[in-house]
Amino acid sequence: MSAPAAASPVSSTADALAPVATWTEQVVADTSAVFPVTALAGATARFEPRTREALAEATSTLVRAQQLTGGSKLTPKRAKRIEAAVQEVTTLVADATAVPAGAGANRAERASRSGGRTALPASAGQDGAGAKASTGTAKVREVSAASLAEATDNLSTLIARPATSTASDVVPGPSKREIAAAKARAAAKERAAAEARAAAEEAAERKAEKKAEQKAAAQAKASRAGARSKAPANAAPKLRVVENLAAEAQQYGNGQLPGSLLCGVSFTSDSLRCDAAVAAEKLNAAFRSAFGRNLTVNDAYRSYEDQVAVKATHGALAAPPGTSNHGWGQALDLGGGISTFGSAEYNWMKAKAPGFGWVHPDWAEPTGSKPEAWHWEYAG
């Protein structure tokens, strides 16, 4: 079966959750299409202990995902990530349980030694094709216990975060004083937004003027120095642009950075402060060389409004709004093995990330005040 397409635009949190809830309900209910959950214990007897444990944990996590999406309010962004993680785990389980019984022992032994993950084909997981491959002639993709455990760990991390219950206590309506205070806050927010827009426009004008001056200076220098100086003259403005954008970003409050001062990252849909984004690209290139895949990013820049929402759902686990390094565009929450202390990916980050300006803060260490293996900050 294939994951349902997400509606666009969503009209409510319930609409955003519908694709995830429908997907997980079908996965658990349809015992003949994707993988037989109720009969999984007997069906996995041919596998090595490590593979059986990975399959059992994957099944349990999928059930928990169904329970979460069926009774919780999630942001559209989180719902989309959970849906993608559910589909990945489901596809891996279907492929793993579709291997013919005669190949069980040798396949499990090979899979237990392999830590890599094979890229999913475009049609993987559709209409129960993975589960039915064992009875046909189609070639079944081998799945290692390590790759299944890794995907399950990523899904478990996503659904482990506290979520707001759909049930709510009945509370009195706001008083006149509260209504007046809310209107005053809204007016103050609008004034602040207008001032921020004006400041952004002024910053854009200054940026354009500086860029023009830099271009003219570079051209004059290139004409005087000749062909040998052209490359440095053309490269220097690019470095200064990044430095200027980072300096301008520091003029704004936490969580108030305008989009014009943020830079996208090629391997995720999230954004960072421009100097942090450049360093993240270099870090990802080194990580990809070591592990054959990109870094998994669960969160990056977080606006003030996003910080308020995270604080409401995470409580003491989240920084007070306006103080998080996510609000400066200088923090990443990573998955894909890095979120587990002592894993190969985490140990690689501890050894290599500081060379690219990314560090793991003391408070997030295993002995710190709030251990978070996934949280990394850009120190420059």
C-alpha positions as MATLAB code, in Angstrom:
seq = 'MSAPAAASPVSSTADALAPVATWTEQVVADTSAVFPVTALAGATARFEPRTREALAEATSTLVRAQQLTGGSKLTPKRAKRIEAAVQEVTTLVADATAVPAGAGANRAERASRSGGRTALPASAGQDGAGAKASTGTAKVREVSAASLAEATDNLSTLIARPATSTASDVVPGPSKREIAAAKARAAAKERAAAEARAAAEEAAERKAEKKAEQKAAAQAKASRAGARSKAPANAAPKLRVVENLAAEAQQYGNGQLPGSLLCGVSFTSDSLRCDAAVAAEKLNAAFRSAFGRNLTVNDAYRSYEDQVAVKATHGALAAPPGTSNHGWGQALDLGGGISTFGSAEYNWMKAKAPGFGWVHPDWAEPTGSKPEAWHWEYAG';
ca = [
       0.000    0.000    0.000;
       1.165    3.566   -0.475;
       0.948    6.460    1.955;
      -1.973    8.810    1.137;
      -1.081   12.160   -0.371;
      -1.197   15.043    2.069;
      -3.999   17.578    1.468;
      -2.930   21.100    0.590;
      -3.622   23.425    2.172;
      -4.701   21.870    5.471;
      -7.620   23.542    7.206;
      -6.856   22.246   10.678;
      -4.511   20.061   12.669;
      -6.965   17.196   12.215;
      -6.657   17.530    8.427;
      -2.859   17.433    8.729;
      -3.072   14.238   10.825;
      -5.510   12.413    8.533;
      -2.837   11.023    6.143;
      -0.705    9.694    9.000;
      -3.615    8.203   10.949;
      -5.060    6.530    7.836;
      -1.642    5.122    6.868;
      -0.877    3.589   10.273;
      -4.413    2.186   10.681;
      -4.115    0.435    7.298;
      -0.641   -0.906    8.172;
      -1.841   -2.544   11.407;
      -5.294   -3.622   10.174;
      -4.387   -5.135    6.789;
      -2.592   -8.331    7.800;
      -2.499   -9.675    4.262;
      -1.252   -6.662    2.278;
       1.918   -5.315    3.919;
       3.007   -7.594    6.749;
       1.070   -9.911    9.135;
       1.417   -8.162   12.514;
      -0.693  -10.715   14.416;
       1.342  -13.623   13.082;
       4.758  -11.919   13.049;
       6.218  -13.926   15.945;
       5.747  -17.240   14.156;
       6.699  -15.888   10.753;
      10.077  -14.606   11.934;
      11.256  -17.903   13.408;
      13.580  -18.374   10.428;
      15.564  -15.216   11.242;
      18.565  -14.667   13.481;
      17.782  -13.303   16.998;
      18.969   -9.801   16.082;
      16.634   -9.653   13.069;
      13.693  -11.011   15.095;
      14.263   -8.345   17.748;
      14.419   -5.598   15.098;
      11.154   -6.784   13.521;
       9.388   -6.977   16.892;
      10.554   -3.479   17.863;
       9.509   -2.093   14.464;
       6.015   -3.579   14.813;
       5.626   -2.192   18.351;
       6.752    1.266   17.248;
       4.297    1.296   14.312;
       1.452    0.490   16.725;
       2.551    3.347   19.011;
       2.644    5.664   16.009;
      -0.934    4.693   15.192;
      -2.022    5.434   18.767;
      -0.272    8.821   18.734;
      -1.699    9.986   15.408;
      -5.161    8.776   16.338;
      -5.417   10.758   19.603;
      -3.020   13.718   19.476;
      -2.761   17.145   17.947;
       0.410   17.493   15.907;
       1.766   20.317   13.818;
       1.585   19.692   10.047;
       5.386   19.639    9.944;
       5.653   16.890   12.582;
       2.755   14.914   11.092;
       4.502   14.885    7.705;
       7.763   13.603    9.246;
       5.968   10.862   11.182;
       4.139    9.789    8.015;
       7.417    9.511    6.089;
       9.066    7.560    8.943;
       6.074    5.156    9.197;
       6.256    4.477    5.464;
      10.010    3.788    5.631;
       9.697    1.322    8.560;
       6.690   -0.403    6.976;
       8.533   -0.875    3.676;
      11.612   -2.321    5.415;
       9.503   -4.766    7.470;
       7.595   -5.850    4.363;
      10.828   -6.468    2.448;
      12.449   -8.274    5.378;
       9.531  -10.685    5.918;
       9.126  -11.357    2.180;
      12.474  -13.277    1.872;
      11.865  -16.966    1.025;
      12.131  -19.337    3.975;
      15.010  -21.284    2.425;
      17.262  -18.216    2.439;
      16.537  -17.227    6.055;
      19.713  -18.167    7.939;
      22.310  -17.026    5.393;
      20.420  -13.823    4.642;
      20.008  -12.955    8.318;
      23.707  -13.606    8.958;
      24.694  -11.301    6.073;
      22.217   -8.626    7.165;
      23.448   -8.649   10.769;
      26.933   -7.721    9.544;
      25.752   -4.921    7.315;
      25.129   -1.474    8.767;
      24.296    0.179    5.420;
      20.870    0.990    4.054;
      19.816    0.340    0.457;
      18.009    3.257   -1.203;
      14.242    2.603   -1.585;
      12.963    2.051   -5.136;
      10.255    4.443   -6.314;
       7.528    1.793   -6.060;
       8.573    0.341   -2.704;
       5.724   -0.234   -0.237;
       2.883    0.192   -2.801;
      -0.113   -2.182   -2.801;
       1.695   -4.666   -0.564;
       4.253   -5.485   -3.267;
       7.014   -6.103   -0.729;
       4.971   -8.613    1.242;
       3.918  -10.543   -1.829;
       7.363  -10.788   -3.451;
       8.178  -14.016   -1.602;
       5.513  -15.945   -3.521;
       6.459  -14.599   -6.967;
       9.526  -14.294   -9.068;
      10.258  -10.586   -8.313;
      13.601   -9.878   -6.722;
      13.214   -8.968   -3.018;
      15.479   -6.328   -1.549;
      17.477   -7.629    1.423;
      17.058   -5.613    4.609;
      19.641   -5.612    7.402;
      18.700   -5.661   11.072;
      20.834   -2.543   11.545;
      19.019   -0.497    8.872;
      15.604   -1.586   10.201;
      16.654   -0.717   13.764;
      17.922    2.670   12.613;
      14.662    3.520   10.818;
      12.663    2.312   13.837;
      14.822    4.457   16.141;
      14.139    7.535   14.005;
      10.365    6.904   14.114;
      10.509    6.244   17.861;
      12.328    9.563   18.401;
       9.671   11.448   16.425;
       6.703    9.944   18.298;
       8.401   10.084   21.732;
       8.089   13.857   21.921;
       5.093   14.908   24.077;
       1.991   15.823   22.098;
      -1.126   17.742   23.070;
      -4.190   15.569   23.726;
      -7.253   16.161   21.589;
      -9.346   16.316   24.748;
      -9.417   19.614   26.621;
     -10.974   20.840   29.856;
     -13.792   23.331   29.649;
     -12.537   26.718   30.892;
     -14.314   30.066   31.317;
     -14.122   32.565   28.465;
     -11.708   35.494   28.665;
     -12.589   38.468   30.850;
     -12.851   42.029   29.525;
      -9.428   42.781   30.991;
      -7.952   39.717   29.291;
      -9.563   40.680   25.983;
      -8.157   44.195   26.243;
      -4.716   42.817   27.096;
      -4.861   40.448   24.123;
      -5.783   43.330   21.805;
      -2.900   45.389   23.191;
      -0.495   42.520   22.605;
      -1.785   42.065   19.059;
      -1.328   45.782   18.357;
       2.193   45.697   19.809;
       2.993   42.647   17.699;
       1.765   44.416   14.571;
       3.881   47.479   15.371;
       6.908   45.262   15.931;
       6.245   43.475   12.637;
       5.981   46.824   10.809;
       9.236   47.988   12.368;
      10.873   44.682   11.422;
       9.685   45.039    7.835;
      11.011   48.588    7.663;
      14.334   47.482    9.135;
      14.496   44.583    6.662;
      13.891   46.951    3.742;
      16.596   49.295    4.992;
      18.968   46.346    5.440;
      18.195   45.175    1.900;
      19.015   48.641    0.536;
      22.315   48.704    2.443;
      23.082   45.224    1.190;
      22.427   46.255   -2.424;
      24.670   49.317   -2.060;
      27.481   47.253   -0.539;
      27.167   44.641   -3.256;
      27.416   47.312   -5.959;
      30.491   48.838   -4.285;
      32.113   45.429   -3.938;
      31.454   44.594   -7.575;
      32.948   47.876   -8.769;
      36.012   47.430   -6.550;
      36.496   43.850   -7.744;
      36.285   44.878  -11.382;
      38.791   47.722  -10.882;
      41.204   45.431   -9.071;
      40.875   42.739  -11.760;
      41.591   45.228  -14.546;
      44.739   46.444  -12.765;
      46.125   43.123  -11.621;
      45.368   41.120  -14.765;
      44.216   37.568  -15.258;
      46.073   36.156  -12.241;
      44.077   38.276   -9.786;
      40.641   37.663  -11.296;
      39.775   34.528   -9.310;
      40.538   36.029   -5.860;
      38.733   39.245   -6.800;
      35.592   37.301   -7.781;
      35.729   34.968   -4.765;
      36.190   37.645   -2.095;
      32.730   39.265   -2.443;
      31.041   35.883   -1.894;
      32.773   35.481    1.447;
      31.949   39.054    2.423;
      28.288   38.555    1.498;
      28.018   35.617    3.917;
      29.810   37.563    6.638;
      27.588   40.603    6.064;
      24.397   38.549    6.224;
      25.522   36.906    9.475;
      26.396   40.301   10.969;
      23.031   41.773    9.974;
      21.204   38.780   11.486;
      22.738   39.615   14.872;
      20.832   42.912   14.860;
      17.505   41.060   15.292;
      15.982   39.397   18.321;
      15.877   35.674   18.997;
      13.317   34.048   16.711;
      12.783   37.333   14.798;
      15.263   36.808   11.932;
      13.719   37.810    8.573;
      13.800   35.274    5.779;
      16.125   37.495    3.753;
      18.885   36.897    6.331;
      18.469   33.088    6.472;
      20.011   30.589    4.059;
      18.556   27.253    2.992;
      20.448   23.977    3.333;
      20.542   21.658    0.312;
      19.871   18.409    2.197;
      16.809   19.591    4.214;
      13.882   22.001    3.926;
      14.984   23.906    7.050;
      17.046   27.126    7.219;
      19.966   28.476    9.269;
      21.909   31.692    9.692;
      23.991   31.958    6.528;
      27.419   31.294    8.069;
      25.993   28.299    9.969;
      24.372   27.030    6.752;
      27.702   27.146    4.871;
      29.383   25.202    7.697;
      26.505   22.673    7.757;
      26.949   22.001    4.023;
      30.644   21.233    4.562;
      29.854   19.021    7.573;
      27.240   17.102    5.571;
      29.695   16.497    2.721;
      32.161   14.904    5.160;
      29.380   12.879    6.831;
      28.167   11.627    3.431;
      31.709   10.535    2.559;
      31.881    8.531    5.787;
      28.368    6.992    5.829;
      27.092    7.249    2.248;
      24.046    9.370    3.140;
      23.114   12.891    4.191;
      22.593   14.105    7.729;
      19.013   13.658    8.978;
      17.708   17.048   10.162;
      14.675   17.111   12.463;
      14.796   20.851   13.284;
      16.910   23.944   12.592;
      15.892   27.655   12.750;
      12.898   28.097   15.054;
      10.867   31.342   15.038;
       9.608   32.852   18.286;
       6.118   31.500   17.571;
       7.557   28.023   17.001;
       9.457   28.275   20.289;
       6.210   29.109   22.112;
       4.539   26.048   20.561;
       7.483   23.764   21.452;
       7.512   25.060   25.035;
       3.775   24.373   25.357;
       4.205   20.722   24.327;
       7.628   19.932   25.836;
       7.475   21.875   29.091;
      10.741   21.880   31.042;
      12.481   19.982   28.235;
      12.337   23.089   26.015;
      14.195   26.388   26.472;
      12.094   29.450   27.368;
      10.900   31.221   24.180;
      13.421   33.817   23.049;
      16.459   32.017   24.521;
      16.911   28.918   22.320;
      19.896   28.731   19.982;
      17.380   27.550   17.387;
      16.046   31.123   17.487;
      19.426   32.457   16.349;
      19.584   29.986   13.448;
      22.650   28.341   15.013;
      21.332   24.914   16.134;
      20.452   21.575   14.532;
      18.463   18.634   15.918;
      19.792   15.550   14.100;
      18.542   11.967   13.708;
      19.750    9.012   11.673;
      21.805    7.429   14.465;
      23.303   10.680   15.783;
      20.431   10.940   18.261;
      21.792    7.930   20.188;
      24.755    8.335   22.536;
      27.608    5.962   21.651;
      26.435    5.165   18.119;
      28.933    5.215   15.243;
      27.314    8.363   13.841;
      27.324   10.134   17.213;
      30.978    9.251   17.843;
      31.890   10.510   14.350;
      30.168   13.833   15.060;
      31.999   14.195   18.392;
      35.324   13.684   16.617;
      34.747   15.548   13.340;
      32.006   18.176   13.787;
      34.138   20.696   15.770;
      36.428   20.959   12.727;
      33.453   22.451   10.871;
      32.399   24.774   13.701;
      29.638   22.501   15.129;
      29.840   21.400   18.781;
      27.801   19.372   21.272;
      27.134   21.667   24.304;
      28.074   20.498   27.804;
      24.480   20.613   29.051;
      23.461   18.123   26.320;
      26.183   15.575   27.213;
      25.168   12.269   28.896;
      26.214   13.762   32.257;
      24.797   17.218   31.494;
      21.716   18.863   32.943;
      19.546   17.875   29.957;
      21.113   15.040   27.904;
      20.246   15.452   24.211;
      22.454   13.485   21.812;
      20.666   15.029   18.822;
      21.262   18.732   19.651;
      24.290   20.440   18.008;
      25.207   24.140   17.924;
      27.266   26.263   15.558;
      30.104   28.021   17.401;
      31.872   29.515   14.375;
];
